[in-house]
mmCIF file of C-alpha atoms in Angstrom:
data_model
loop_
_atom_site.group_PDB
_atom_site.id
_atom_site.type_symbol
_atom_site.label_atom_id
_atom_site.label_comp_id
_atom_site.label_asym_id
_atom_site.label_seq_id
_atom_site.Cartn_x
_atom_site.Cartn_y
_atom_site.Cartn_z
ATOM 1 C CA MET R 4 10.861 29.381 59.180
ATOM 2 C CA GLY R 5 9.573 31.489 56.264
ATOM 3 C CA LYS R 6 12.759 30.943 54.294
ATOM 4 C CA GLU R 7 12.608 27.188 54.960
ATOM 5 C CA ASN R 8 9.010 27.022 53.670
ATOM 6 C CA LYS R 9 10.002 28.802 50.456
ATOM 7 C CA LYS R 10 12.836 26.338 49.939
ATOM 8 C CA MET R 11 10.446 23.431 50.444
ATOM 9 C CA LYS R 12 7.967 24.845 47.914
ATOM 10 C CA LYS R 13 10.495 25.180 45.118
ATOM 11 C CA PRO R 14 10.943 21.429 44.533
ATOM 12 C CA GLY R 15 7.159 21.052 44.518
ATOM 13 C CA MET R 16 6.776 23.742 41.877
ATOM 14 C CA PHE R 17 9.547 22.157 39.827
ATOM 15 C CA TRP R 18 7.896 18.747 39.768
ATOM 16 C CA SER R 19 4.536 20.314 39.033
ATOM 17 C CA LEU R 20 6.066 21.942 35.975
ATOM 18 C CA ILE R 21 7.605 18.617 34.916
ATOM 19 C CA ASN R 22 4.247 16.861 35.296
ATOM 20 C CA LEU R 23 2.553 19.613 33.297
ATOM 21 C CA LEU R 24 5.067 19.205 30.488
ATOM 22 C CA LYS R 25 4.542 15.443 30.569
ATOM 23 C CA THR R 26 0.801 15.982 30.320
ATOM 24 C CA PHE R 27 1.236 18.227 27.296
ATOM 25 C CA ALA R 28 3.538 15.621 25.749
ATOM 26 C CA GLU R 29 0.928 12.889 26.260
ATOM 27 C CA ILE R 30 -1.764 15.120 24.789
ATOM 28 C CA GLY R 31 0.520 15.759 21.831
ATOM 29 C CA LYS R 32 0.920 12.010 21.310
ATOM 30 C CA VAL R 33 -2.845 11.525 21.407
ATOM 31 C CA PHE R 34 -3.407 14.257 18.826
ATOM 32 C CA ASN R 35 -0.623 12.826 16.664
ATOM 33 C CA ASN R 36 -2.186 9.355 16.803
ATOM 34 C CA MET R 37 -5.573 10.839 15.947
ATOM 35 C CA ALA R 38 -3.968 12.632 13.002
ATOM 36 C CA GLN R 39 -2.545 9.319 11.745
ATOM 37 C CA LEU R 40 -5.958 7.653 11.962
ATOM 38 C CA PHE R 41 -7.506 10.628 10.186
ATOM 39 C CA THR R 42 -4.946 10.176 7.411
ATOM 40 C CA VAL R 43 -5.966 6.527 7.095
ATOM 41 C CA SER R 44 -9.626 7.520 6.809
ATOM 42 C CA VAL R 45 -8.766 10.060 4.089
ATOM 43 C CA VAL R 46 -6.740 7.462 2.172
ATOM 44 C CA ILE R 47 -9.603 4.964 2.304
ATOM 45 C CA SER R 48 -12.099 7.658 1.311
ATOM 46 C CA ILE R 49 -10.047 8.459 -1.792
ATOM 47 C CA GLY R 50 -10.115 4.807 -2.799
ATOM 48 C CA VAL R 51 -13.850 4.514 -2.200
ATOM 49 C CA GLY R 52 -14.424 7.701 -4.188
ATOM 50 C CA PHE R 53 -12.564 6.302 -7.175
ATOM 51 C CA SER R 54 -14.502 3.041 -6.928
ATOM 52 C CA PHE R 55 -17.672 4.962 -7.789
ATOM 53 C CA LEU R 56 -16.020 6.202 -10.996
ATOM 54 C CA GLY R 57 -15.440 2.704 -12.290
ATOM 55 C CA ALA R 58 -18.814 1.820 -13.725
ATOM 56 C CA GLY R 59 -19.127 -1.738 -14.926
ATOM 57 C CA LYS R 60 -20.584 -5.120 -14.201
ATOM 58 C CA VAL R 61 -22.022 -6.093 -10.844
ATOM 59 C CA ASP R 62 -20.875 -9.236 -9.078
ATOM 60 C CA PRO R 63 -24.137 -11.231 -8.976
ATOM 61 C CA SER R 64 -23.109 -13.179 -5.887
ATOM 62 C CA LEU R 65 -22.480 -9.990 -3.895
ATOM 63 C CA GLY R 66 -24.787 -7.489 -5.551
ATOM 64 C CA VAL R 67 -21.957 -4.933 -5.644
ATOM 65 C CA SER R 68 -20.016 -3.579 -8.607
ATOM 66 C CA ILE R 69 -16.797 -5.446 -9.376
ATOM 67 C CA VAL R 70 -14.673 -2.310 -9.014
ATOM 68 C CA LYS R 71 -16.058 -1.649 -5.528
ATOM 69 C CA VAL R 72 -15.264 -5.217 -4.513
ATOM 70 C CA VAL R 73 -11.719 -4.744 -5.819
ATOM 71 C CA CYS R 74 -11.408 -1.609 -3.688
ATOM 72 C CA ALA R 75 -12.484 -3.598 -0.635
ATOM 73 C CA ILE R 76 -9.965 -6.322 -1.492
ATOM 74 C CA CYS R 77 -7.092 -3.853 -1.816
ATOM 75 C CA PHE R 78 -7.702 -2.263 1.565
ATOM 76 C CA GLY R 79 -8.895 -5.445 3.252
ATOM 77 C CA VAL R 80 -5.786 -7.474 2.439
ATOM 78 C CA ASN R 81 -3.382 -4.732 3.478
ATOM 79 C CA LEU R 82 -5.148 -3.645 6.654
ATOM 80 C CA GLY R 83 -5.698 -7.276 7.582
ATOM 81 C CA LEU R 84 -2.005 -8.142 7.285
ATOM 82 C CA PHE R 85 -1.089 -4.930 9.066
ATOM 83 C CA ILE R 86 -2.244 -6.575 12.304
ATOM 84 C CA PRO R 87 0.398 -9.347 12.460
ATOM 85 C CA ALA R 88 3.005 -6.943 11.051
ATOM 86 C CA ALA R 89 2.286 -4.468 13.858
ATOM 87 C CA LEU R 90 2.331 -7.176 16.522
ATOM 88 C CA LEU R 91 5.678 -8.465 15.248
ATOM 89 C CA GLN R 92 6.930 -4.965 14.404
ATOM 90 C CA THR R 93 8.157 -6.222 11.057
ATOM 91 C CA GLU R 94 8.071 -4.868 7.528
ATOM 92 C CA LYS R 95 9.481 -7.985 5.896
ATOM 93 C CA PHE R 96 6.266 -9.001 4.142
ATOM 94 C CA TYR R 97 5.054 -5.467 3.353
ATOM 95 C CA ASP R 98 6.124 -5.408 -0.309
ATOM 96 C CA LEU R 99 5.147 -9.044 -0.773
ATOM 97 C CA THR R 100 1.669 -8.191 0.492
ATOM 98 C CA GLY R 101 1.402 -5.464 -2.124
ATOM 99 C CA SER R 102 2.179 -7.915 -4.912
ATOM 100 C CA VAL R 103 -0.201 -10.529 -3.531
ATOM 101 C CA THR R 104 -2.915 -7.874 -3.414
ATOM 102 C CA TYR R 105 -2.356 -7.140 -7.103
ATOM 103 C CA LEU R 106 -2.663 -10.844 -7.906
ATOM 104 C CA ILE R 107 -5.883 -11.250 -5.937
ATOM 105 C CA ALA R 108 -7.482 -8.035 -7.215
ATOM 106 C CA VAL R 109 -6.596 -8.601 -10.874
ATOM 107 C CA SER R 110 -7.561 -12.288 -10.793
ATOM 108 C CA TYR R 111 -10.892 -11.516 -9.147
ATOM 109 C CA SER R 112 -11.785 -8.668 -11.521
ATOM 110 C CA PHE R 113 -10.855 -10.813 -14.524
ATOM 111 C CA ARG R 114 -12.871 -13.820 -13.388
ATOM 112 C CA ALA R 115 -15.879 -11.761 -12.305
ATOM 113 C CA GLY R 116 -15.937 -9.734 -15.518
ATOM 114 C CA LEU R 117 -15.225 -12.570 -17.930
ATOM 115 C CA ASP R 118 -17.779 -12.925 -20.713
ATOM 116 C CA SER R 119 -17.628 -16.158 -22.681
ATOM 117 C CA SER R 120 -19.687 -14.646 -25.505
ATOM 118 C CA SER R 121 -17.295 -11.730 -26.102
ATOM 119 C CA ASP R 122 -13.707 -11.183 -27.196
ATOM 120 C CA ASN R 123 -11.732 -11.149 -23.945
ATOM 121 C CA THR R 124 -8.311 -10.682 -25.556
ATOM 122 C CA ARG R 125 -7.821 -7.175 -24.166
ATOM 123 C CA LYS R 126 -8.747 -8.289 -20.653
ATOM 124 C CA ILE R 127 -6.417 -11.275 -20.878
ATOM 125 C CA ILE R 128 -3.466 -9.180 -22.043
ATOM 126 C CA ALA R 129 -3.978 -6.371 -19.511
ATOM 127 C CA SER R 130 -4.410 -8.801 -16.627
ATOM 128 C CA SER R 131 -1.457 -10.952 -17.674
ATOM 129 C CA LEU R 132 0.920 -7.994 -17.990
ATOM 130 C CA THR R 133 -0.108 -6.705 -14.562
ATOM 131 C CA ILE R 134 0.397 -10.112 -12.953
ATOM 132 C CA VAL R 135 3.823 -10.579 -14.569
ATOM 133 C CA TRP R 136 4.913 -7.150 -13.341
ATOM 134 C CA ALA R 137 3.591 -7.733 -9.813
ATOM 135 C CA LEU R 138 5.243 -11.153 -9.539
ATOM 136 C CA ARG R 139 8.605 -9.835 -10.713
ATOM 137 C CA LEU R 140 8.653 -6.738 -8.515
ATOM 138 C CA GLY R 141 7.186 -8.446 -5.459
ATOM 139 C CA SER R 142 9.660 -11.321 -5.511
ATOM 140 C CA PHE R 143 12.564 -8.910 -6.068
ATOM 141 C CA LEU R 144 11.613 -6.672 -3.130
ATOM 142 C CA PHE R 145 10.821 -9.607 -0.843
ATOM 143 C CA LEU R 146 14.149 -11.328 -1.515
ATOM 144 C CA ARG R 147 15.948 -8.027 -1.021
ATOM 145 C CA VAL R 148 14.441 -7.391 2.410
ATOM 146 C CA LEU R 149 15.237 -10.972 3.423
ATOM 147 C CA ARG R 150 18.817 -10.508 2.287
ATOM 148 C CA ASP R 151 19.234 -7.124 3.972
ATOM 149 C CA GLY R 152 17.354 -8.174 7.095
ATOM 150 C CA LYS R 153 15.198 -5.038 7.113
ATOM 151 C CA ASP R 154 13.908 -2.073 5.145
ATOM 152 C CA GLY R 155 15.379 1.102 6.596
ATOM 153 C CA ARG R 156 12.352 3.139 5.541
ATOM 154 C CA PHE R 157 10.353 1.506 8.326
ATOM 155 C CA ASP R 158 12.831 1.785 11.207
ATOM 156 C CA LYS R 159 10.947 4.637 12.913
ATOM 157 C CA ILE R 160 7.521 3.716 11.594
ATOM 158 C CA LYS R 161 7.026 0.074 12.539
ATOM 159 C CA ILE R 162 7.476 0.750 16.275
ATOM 160 C CA ASN R 163 4.395 2.989 16.265
ATOM 161 C CA PRO R 164 1.253 1.174 15.061
ATOM 162 C CA PHE R 165 -0.542 4.462 14.402
ATOM 163 C CA ARG R 166 2.163 5.509 11.931
ATOM 164 C CA PHE R 167 2.642 1.984 10.622
ATOM 165 C CA ILE R 168 -0.989 1.570 9.613
ATOM 166 C CA VAL R 169 -0.741 4.638 7.372
ATOM 167 C CA ALA R 170 1.883 2.861 5.255
ATOM 168 C CA TRP R 171 -0.370 -0.175 4.844
ATOM 169 C CA ALA R 172 -3.410 1.928 3.974
ATOM 170 C CA LEU R 173 -1.361 3.834 1.393
ATOM 171 C CA GLN R 174 -0.251 0.556 -0.146
ATOM 172 C CA GLY R 175 -3.877 -0.518 -0.464
ATOM 173 C CA LEU R 176 -4.665 2.735 -2.262
ATOM 174 C CA TRP R 177 -1.559 2.371 -4.428
ATOM 175 C CA VAL R 178 -2.573 -1.109 -5.583
ATOM 176 C CA PHE R 179 -6.085 0.084 -6.335
ATOM 177 C CA LEU R 180 -5.165 3.232 -8.270
ATOM 178 C CA THR R 181 -2.132 2.029 -10.238
ATOM 179 C CA ALA R 182 -4.082 -0.861 -11.773
ATOM 180 C CA PHE R 183 -7.410 0.979 -11.799
ATOM 181 C CA GLY R 184 -7.562 0.888 -15.593
ATOM 182 C CA VAL R 185 -7.155 -2.892 -15.570
ATOM 183 C CA TYR R 186 -9.929 -3.355 -13.007
ATOM 184 C CA VAL R 187 -12.274 -1.098 -14.977
ATOM 185 C CA ALA R 188 -11.454 -2.872 -18.243
ATOM 186 C CA ASN R 189 -12.079 -6.272 -16.670
ATOM 187 C CA ALA R 190 -15.376 -5.104 -15.199
ATOM 188 C CA SER R 191 -16.536 -3.492 -18.434
ATOM 189 C CA SER R 192 -19.440 -5.041 -20.308
ATOM 190 C CA GLU R 193 -17.791 -3.954 -23.568
ATOM 191 C CA SER R 194 -14.996 -6.014 -25.117
ATOM 192 C CA PRO R 195 -13.672 -4.235 -28.217
ATOM 193 C CA PRO R 196 -11.025 -6.009 -30.309
ATOM 194 C CA ILE R 197 -7.329 -5.177 -30.067
ATOM 195 C CA ASP R 198 -6.330 -2.165 -32.165
ATOM 196 C CA GLY R 199 -3.209 -0.144 -32.932
ATOM 197 C CA LEU R 200 -3.428 1.882 -29.726
ATOM 198 C CA ASP R 201 -3.387 -1.321 -27.705
ATOM 199 C CA CYS R 202 -0.228 -2.400 -29.517
ATOM 200 C CA VAL R 203 1.403 0.922 -28.626
ATOM 201 C CA GLY R 204 0.420 0.398 -25.003
ATOM 202 C CA ILE R 205 1.937 -3.083 -24.974
ATOM 203 C CA ALA R 206 5.160 -1.726 -26.478
ATOM 204 C CA VAL R 207 5.316 0.966 -23.784
ATOM 205 C CA TRP R 208 4.764 -1.672 -21.099
ATOM 206 C CA VAL R 209 7.546 -3.895 -22.469
ATOM 207 C CA THR R 210 9.922 -0.930 -22.595
ATOM 208 C CA GLY R 211 9.068 0.185 -19.073
ATOM 209 C CA PHE R 212 9.316 -3.345 -17.724
ATOM 210 C CA ALA R 213 12.762 -3.805 -19.277
ATOM 211 C CA ILE R 214 13.977 -0.488 -17.864
ATOM 212 C CA GLU R 215 12.694 -1.412 -14.394
ATOM 213 C CA VAL R 216 14.400 -4.822 -14.432
ATOM 214 C CA ILE R 217 17.715 -3.407 -15.639
ATOM 215 C CA SER R 218 17.575 -0.567 -13.104
ATOM 216 C CA ASP R 219 16.880 -2.944 -10.216
ATOM 217 C CA ARG R 220 19.776 -5.183 -11.230
ATOM 218 C CA GLN R 221 22.154 -2.251 -11.539
ATOM 219 C CA LYS R 222 21.092 -0.884 -8.164
ATOM 220 C CA SER R 223 21.496 -4.299 -6.533
ATOM 221 C CA SER R 224 24.995 -4.668 -7.989
ATOM 222 C CA TRP R 225 25.898 -1.198 -6.760
ATOM 223 C CA ARG R 226 24.636 -1.925 -3.240
ATOM 224 C CA GLU R 227 26.505 -5.232 -3.079
ATOM 225 C CA ASN R 228 29.809 -3.470 -3.746
ATOM 226 C CA PRO R 229 31.436 -2.819 -0.317
ATOM 227 C CA GLY R 230 33.186 0.228 -1.738
ATOM 228 C CA ASN R 231 29.845 2.005 -2.213
ATOM 229 C CA LYS R 232 28.806 1.730 1.431
ATOM 230 C CA GLY R 233 29.274 4.486 3.944
#
C-alpha cells in the first residue's frame, strides 16, 4: 500500500510543478505588460518635457501654449487611432497616421501662430516644406503596405496590444520632435525676415528630399525584382 501511495503522489507533484510554472509565466506576462505601459508613460513624459522648452504664443481659445497643444495633438491622434488598429490587429494605416499627424500639427501651429502684422514668410516656408515631405512619405509608405499586404515589422507586435501601443506612442513622439523646430517657429512671436542661413537650410532640405525620393524608388525597384527575394 505504501508503494501505491507514493506512485499516486508523483502525478500530483508533477501537475503542481506545471501549475507553478504556469503561474510564473502569467506573472511574467503581467510584468512585461506593465513594462510596456511604463515605456509608454516615459515616451509621453519626454514629449511633455520638450513642450515646456518651446516658449511662444498661447492659444487664446484654450489658454495653453501652442507648442503644448501640438504635443497633445501628436499623442492624441496616434493613441486614438491605436484603438481601432489594436482591435483589428492591423498596421496598414500606421504610417499614414504619422503623416496625417504632421499635417494636423503643422497646420494648427501655423494658423494659431499666424500674425497678420508681421512677416510670416519663414513660417510659410517651414510649414510648406514639412507638409510636402509628410505628404510624399506618407503616401509612399501607405501605398507600399497596401501593395505588400502587411508590414513585417509589426507581425509579432500587433497581436499584443501592450507592445503595439508602444509603437504608436513612439510615433507620436517622433512627429513631435522631428518637426519641433517648425512648431516653435510657428508659435514664436518674432518673425525675422529670410536671411542667408535660411537659404542654406532650404537647399539642404531640397537635397535631402531628393535623396529620399530617389532612395525610395531604387529600393522599391529592387524589391519588385523577383530575383532579389529569398
